[in-house]
Amino acid sequence: MPGVHIVTDSACDLPPERTEALGVEVVPLIIRFGDDEFVDRTELTPTDFYARMAATSTLPATAAPAPGVFEAAFRRCAQAGADAVVCIDLSAALSATMASARTAATAVAGEIDVRVVDSRSITLGLGTQVVVAAEAAAAGMEVDEVEALAVDLAGRTKVWGALDTLDNLKKGGRIGGAQALLGSLLSIKPCIDISTGKVEEAGRTRTRRKAIQWLADKVLAEPTVEHLCVVHGGAPADAETLCDLLAPRYPRDTITVGTIGPVIGTHGGPRVLGVTYLLSSPGVASP
């Protein structure tokens, strides 16, 4: 199919049926439990991942895709008739995935025009950017416009999270500006901001219930948001509680509820809960 094609990676947490319907290529990351290695989405589902994490004391780890995997994805787009590709990836501050994509884009430069954009985001924050860009491309937007749109979306995406444990984030080395949380009491439920693409401390609550309320308050503090998503790692009841808290302004049928997949779940840990959304007006920062 001619036009601009979208490529992303498996940290987007979009369901396979959604990416297939949009014609989006998803390049998988690798998940490791000790010596056991799995290709995300094909060899390890979110359900399998959380079950395995609960059954072992070995904390998982992730590895970025090799450039060759991205090259193959870009070439498939070219073979399908794409005029150009916009590749939107997991935050470059958190993963080498985008570096692999850039290397691959250089390798196929003589075959197809590939633009690589840093989403500065994770999970459905990244996924929302991919969906909006794919819909724009399907509507006939040219590659320069799709690339500019993706960059704009990256600047408007907010991601807030509430962790049940810091073990995974610490082990994976992604703790960034949340380092101070390591000295907290065990009863503290840390809250983080990943809106710039880095993990930053954003708050501390004493109970899980207060952490859920904290997430709701972050959303409700905005005048209005677009593409609101609630995401969780094996905590569906908490996700529904969060939706209930948001319901006075955002009815349940306007909120996308998604499962945090193995890539982000590896670092967020079990029962991680979060919200992602787009700020309605470009350039407007949240309080």
Short mmCIF file of C-alpha atoms in Angstrom, two decimals:
data_model
loop_
_atom_site.label_atom_id
_atom_site.label_comp_id
_atom_site.label_asym_id
_atom_site.label_seq_id
_atom_site.Cartn_x
_atom_site.Cartn_y
_atom_site.Cartn_z
CA MET A 1 0.00 0.00 0.00
CA PRO A 2 1.53 3.36 -0.98
CA GLY A 3 1.85 6.31 1.35
CA VAL A 4 3.59 6.69 4.70
CA HIS A 5 3.89 3.57 6.83
CA ILE A 6 4.37 3.60 10.61
CA VAL A 7 6.82 1.38 12.50
CA THR A 8 7.15 1.17 16.28
CA ASP A 9 8.40 -1.25 18.92
CA SER A 10 6.68 -3.58 21.36
CA ALA A 11 6.87 -1.11 24.26
CA CYS A 12 3.82 0.58 22.64
CA ASP A 13 1.51 -1.97 24.36
CA LEU A 14 -1.04 -1.75 21.55
CA PRO A 15 -3.02 -4.97 21.07
CA PRO A 16 -1.93 -6.92 17.97
CA GLU A 17 -5.38 -6.58 16.41
CA ARG A 18 -5.09 -2.78 16.70
CA THR A 19 -1.66 -2.56 15.05
CA GLU A 20 -2.74 -5.00 12.31
CA ALA A 21 -5.84 -2.94 11.56
CA LEU A 22 -3.69 0.19 11.32
CA GLY A 23 -1.02 -1.51 9.21
CA VAL A 24 1.65 -0.71 11.81
CA GLU A 25 4.84 -2.80 11.95
CA VAL A 26 5.83 -3.64 15.55
CA VAL A 27 9.47 -4.54 16.18
CA PRO A 28 9.77 -6.69 19.32
CA LEU A 29 12.21 -6.23 22.18
CA ILE A 30 13.72 -9.22 23.99
CA ILE A 31 12.75 -10.24 27.53
CA ARG A 32 15.14 -12.31 29.65
CA PHE A 33 14.55 -14.28 32.83
CA GLY A 34 18.04 -15.43 33.73
CA ASP A 35 19.18 -17.64 30.84
CA ASP A 36 15.69 -17.87 29.34
CA GLU A 37 15.14 -15.44 26.47
CA PHE A 38 11.82 -14.54 24.85
CA VAL A 39 10.74 -12.42 21.88
CA ASP A 40 8.13 -9.99 23.17
CA ARG A 41 4.56 -10.44 21.88
CA THR A 42 5.34 -13.64 19.95
CA GLU A 43 6.97 -15.86 22.58
CA LEU A 44 5.76 -14.08 25.71
CA THR A 45 2.31 -12.60 26.31
CA PRO A 46 1.61 -10.14 29.15
CA THR A 47 -0.33 -12.86 31.00
CA ASP A 48 2.58 -15.30 30.72
CA PHE A 49 5.04 -12.59 31.71
CA TYR A 50 3.32 -11.62 34.96
CA ALA A 51 2.75 -15.28 35.87
CA ARG A 52 6.43 -16.02 35.34
CA MET A 53 7.50 -12.95 37.31
CA ALA A 54 5.29 -14.02 40.23
CA ALA A 55 6.67 -17.57 40.16
CA THR A 56 10.39 -16.73 40.23
CA SER A 57 12.71 -14.62 42.34
CA THR A 58 14.74 -13.80 39.21
CA LEU A 59 13.95 -10.27 38.08
CA PRO A 60 13.54 -9.97 34.31
CA ALA A 61 15.61 -7.79 31.99
CA THR A 62 15.07 -6.34 28.52
CA ALA A 63 17.26 -6.02 25.44
CA ALA A 64 16.75 -3.69 22.50
CA PRO A 65 16.12 -5.14 19.05
CA ALA A 66 19.17 -5.51 16.80
CA PRO A 67 19.33 -2.99 13.94
CA GLY A 68 18.77 -5.84 11.51
CA VAL A 69 15.29 -6.45 12.91
CA PHE A 70 14.37 -2.84 12.17
CA GLU A 71 15.99 -3.10 8.72
CA ALA A 72 13.75 -6.06 7.93
CA ALA A 73 10.66 -4.11 9.08
CA PHE A 74 11.60 -1.09 6.95
CA ARG A 75 12.19 -3.31 3.91
CA ARG A 76 8.79 -4.97 4.38
CA CYS A 77 7.24 -1.52 4.28
CA ALA A 78 9.13 -0.75 1.06
CA GLN A 79 8.05 -4.05 -0.48
CA ALA A 80 4.45 -3.24 0.45
CA GLY A 81 4.73 -0.06 -1.62
CA ALA A 82 5.38 2.52 1.10
CA ASP A 83 6.74 5.86 -0.10
CA ALA A 84 8.33 6.53 3.30
CA VAL A 85 8.37 5.31 6.90
CA VAL A 86 8.00 7.17 10.18
CA CYS A 87 9.37 5.05 13.03
CA ILE A 88 8.19 6.12 16.50
CA ASP A 89 10.04 4.44 19.33
CA LEU A 90 10.33 3.96 23.05
CA SER A 91 12.06 6.84 24.84
CA ALA A 92 15.72 7.06 23.86
CA ALA A 93 16.56 7.95 27.48
CA LEU A 94 15.31 4.55 28.63
CA SER A 95 16.39 2.16 25.88
CA ALA A 96 18.83 1.62 23.01
CA THR A 97 15.85 0.74 20.81
CA MET A 98 15.79 4.07 19.00
CA ALA A 99 19.55 3.91 18.39
CA SER A 100 18.99 0.56 16.65
CA ALA A 101 16.23 2.11 14.56
CA ARG A 102 18.47 5.00 13.52
CA THR A 103 21.26 2.61 12.51
CA ALA A 104 18.77 0.63 10.46
CA ALA A 105 17.38 3.78 8.83
CA THR A 106 20.88 4.66 7.64
CA ALA A 107 21.37 1.14 6.29
CA VAL A 108 18.24 1.31 4.12
CA ALA A 109 18.66 4.95 3.09
CA GLY A 110 19.04 4.01 -0.57
CA GLU A 111 15.88 1.91 -0.53
CA ILE A 112 13.32 3.94 1.43
CA ASP A 113 13.08 7.25 3.31
CA VAL A 114 12.86 6.48 7.05
CA ARG A 115 12.33 9.14 9.72
CA VAL A 116 12.96 8.04 13.33
CA VAL A 117 11.16 9.95 16.09
CA ASP A 118 11.80 9.71 19.83
CA SER A 119 8.39 9.34 21.49
CA ARG A 120 9.92 10.35 24.85
CA SER A 121 7.29 8.00 26.19
CA ILE A 122 6.35 4.44 27.10
CA THR A 123 3.38 2.04 27.03
CA LEU A 124 0.15 3.61 25.71
CA GLY A 125 1.75 7.06 25.76
CA LEU A 126 3.85 5.72 22.89
CA GLY A 127 0.91 3.69 21.61
CA THR A 128 -1.34 6.76 21.37
CA GLN A 129 1.29 8.59 19.32
CA VAL A 130 1.51 5.61 16.98
CA VAL A 131 -2.26 5.40 16.52
CA VAL A 132 -2.67 9.13 15.81
CA ALA A 133 0.26 9.11 13.36
CA ALA A 134 -1.00 5.98 11.60
CA GLU A 135 -4.48 7.46 11.21
CA ALA A 136 -2.98 10.66 9.80
CA ALA A 137 -0.83 8.70 7.37
CA ALA A 138 -3.83 6.64 6.26
CA ALA A 139 -5.70 9.89 5.61
CA GLY A 140 -3.01 10.89 3.12
CA MET A 141 -0.64 13.05 5.16
CA GLU A 142 2.85 13.37 3.61
CA VAL A 143 5.97 12.13 5.38
CA ASP A 144 7.18 15.58 6.48
CA GLU A 145 3.76 16.26 8.00
CA VAL A 146 3.57 12.87 9.73
CA GLU A 147 7.05 13.35 11.16
CA ALA A 148 6.14 16.84 12.42
CA LEU A 149 2.93 15.48 13.91
CA ALA A 150 4.83 12.72 15.74
CA VAL A 151 7.27 15.26 17.19
CA ASP A 152 4.35 17.44 18.32
CA LEU A 153 2.60 14.47 19.93
CA ALA A 154 5.79 13.54 21.81
CA GLY A 155 5.81 17.00 23.36
CA ARG A 156 2.18 16.71 24.48
CA THR A 157 2.21 13.21 25.95
CA LYS A 158 2.00 12.83 29.72
CA VAL A 159 2.72 9.62 31.61
CA TRP A 160 2.28 9.22 35.36
CA GLY A 161 2.87 5.98 37.24
CA ALA A 162 2.38 4.45 40.68
CA LEU A 163 4.73 1.60 41.58
CA ASP A 164 4.10 -1.18 44.05
CA THR A 165 7.84 -1.94 44.30
CA LEU A 166 11.10 -0.26 43.27
CA ASP A 167 13.00 -3.55 42.91
CA ASN A 168 12.53 -3.88 39.16
CA LEU A 169 13.29 -0.24 38.37
CA LYS A 170 16.44 -0.34 40.50
CA LYS A 171 17.70 -3.60 39.01
CA GLY A 172 17.09 -2.41 35.46
CA GLY A 173 19.07 0.80 36.00
CA ARG A 174 16.21 3.03 34.78
CA ILE A 175 15.54 4.76 38.09
CA GLY A 176 16.96 8.12 36.94
CA GLY A 177 15.66 11.09 38.92
CA ALA A 178 13.69 8.78 41.22
CA GLN A 179 16.92 7.64 42.90
CA ALA A 180 15.97 9.36 46.16
CA LEU A 181 13.00 7.02 46.51
CA LEU A 182 15.36 4.13 47.25
CA GLY A 183 15.81 5.36 50.79
CA SER A 184 12.08 5.45 51.46
CA LEU A 185 10.32 3.32 54.02
CA LEU A 186 8.82 0.09 52.73
CA SER A 187 5.34 1.48 53.31
CA ILE A 188 5.86 4.25 50.76
CA LYS A 189 4.15 3.82 47.37
CA PRO A 190 6.34 5.80 44.96
CA CYS A 191 4.80 7.87 42.17
CA ILE A 192 6.77 8.75 39.06
CA ASP A 193 6.62 11.04 36.04
CA ILE A 194 7.89 9.72 32.69
CA SER A 195 6.55 12.62 30.62
CA THR A 196 10.00 13.81 29.51
CA GLY A 197 11.10 10.30 28.58
CA LYS A 198 13.06 9.89 31.82
CA VAL A 199 11.93 8.45 35.16
CA GLU A 200 11.51 11.25 37.67
CA GLU A 201 10.19 11.18 41.22
CA ALA A 202 6.79 12.88 41.35
CA GLY A 203 5.31 11.94 44.71
CA ARG A 204 5.10 9.52 47.62
CA THR A 205 1.97 8.07 49.11
CA ARG A 206 1.46 5.86 52.14
CA THR A 207 -1.08 3.44 50.71
CA ARG A 208 -2.09 1.93 47.40
CA ARG A 209 -5.47 3.65 47.60
CA LYS A 210 -3.78 7.04 47.99
CA ALA A 211 -1.50 6.26 45.04
CA ILE A 212 -4.55 5.57 42.88
CA GLN A 213 -6.14 8.84 44.02
CA TRP A 214 -2.85 10.63 43.26
CA LEU A 215 -3.01 9.41 39.65
CA ALA A 216 -6.63 10.54 39.31
CA ASP A 217 -5.72 13.96 40.74
CA LYS A 218 -2.99 14.38 38.12
CA VAL A 219 -5.49 13.87 35.32
CA LEU A 220 -8.21 15.98 36.90
CA ALA A 221 -5.77 18.85 37.46
CA GLU A 222 -5.61 19.34 33.68
CA PRO A 223 -8.31 21.55 32.11
CA THR A 224 -8.98 18.74 29.65
CA VAL A 225 -7.04 15.86 28.09
CA GLU A 226 -7.25 13.78 24.93
CA HIS A 227 -6.75 10.04 24.38
CA LEU A 228 -6.90 9.20 28.09
CA CYS A 229 -5.59 5.73 28.91
CA VAL A 230 -5.35 3.78 32.15
CA VAL A 231 -2.64 1.12 32.08
CA HIS A 232 -1.77 -1.60 34.56
CA GLY A 233 0.51 -4.56 35.10
CA GLY A 234 -1.69 -7.32 36.44
CA ALA A 235 -3.88 -5.01 38.51
CA PRO A 236 -7.24 -4.86 36.71
CA ALA A 237 -9.25 -4.08 39.86
CA ASP A 238 -7.05 -1.06 40.63
CA ALA A 239 -7.42 0.09 37.03
CA GLU A 240 -11.20 -0.01 37.37
CA THR A 241 -11.00 1.91 40.67
CA LEU A 242 -8.97 4.58 38.89
CA CYS A 243 -11.54 4.72 36.07
CA ASP A 244 -14.28 5.21 38.67
CA LEU A 245 -12.37 8.16 40.16
CA LEU A 246 -12.06 9.72 36.70
CA ALA A 247 -15.66 9.00 35.71
CA PRO A 248 -17.19 12.33 36.85
CA ARG A 249 -15.28 14.04 34.05
CA TYR A 250 -14.24 11.17 31.76
CA PRO A 251 -16.93 8.49 31.37
CA ARG A 252 -15.67 4.91 31.36
CA ASP A 253 -16.40 4.43 27.65
CA THR A 254 -14.05 7.32 26.81
CA ILE A 255 -11.07 5.76 28.63
CA THR A 256 -8.86 3.12 27.05
CA VAL A 257 -7.76 0.52 29.59
CA GLY A 258 -4.64 -1.39 28.59
CA THR A 259 -2.24 -3.95 29.97
CA ILE A 260 1.36 -2.91 30.44
CA GLY A 261 3.36 -5.45 28.48
CA PRO A 262 6.60 -7.24 29.35
CA VAL A 263 8.95 -4.43 28.21
CA ILE A 264 7.63 -1.79 30.59
CA GLY A 265 6.44 -4.36 33.14
CA THR A 266 10.03 -5.57 33.46
CA HIS A 267 11.01 -2.20 34.91
CA GLY A 268 7.72 -1.11 36.48
CA GLY A 269 7.27 -4.37 38.35
CA PRO A 270 4.10 -6.22 39.35
CA ARG A 271 0.92 -4.19 39.92
CA VAL A 272 2.36 -1.06 38.31
CA LEU A 273 -0.48 1.36 37.49
CA GLY A 274 -0.47 4.46 35.36
CA VAL A 275 -2.24 7.01 33.20
CA THR A 276 -1.25 8.39 29.81
CA TYR A 277 -2.87 11.19 27.85
CA LEU A 278 -2.27 14.03 25.42
CA LEU A 279 -2.39 17.62 26.57
CA SER A 280 -5.08 19.29 24.49
CA SER A 281 -3.10 22.41 23.59
CA PRO A 282 0.47 22.20 22.29
CA GLY A 283 2.97 23.90 24.53
CA VAL A 284 0.77 23.91 27.62
CA ALA A 285 2.55 22.32 30.56
CA SER A 286 0.83 20.48 33.34
CA PRO A 287 0.83 21.90 36.83
#
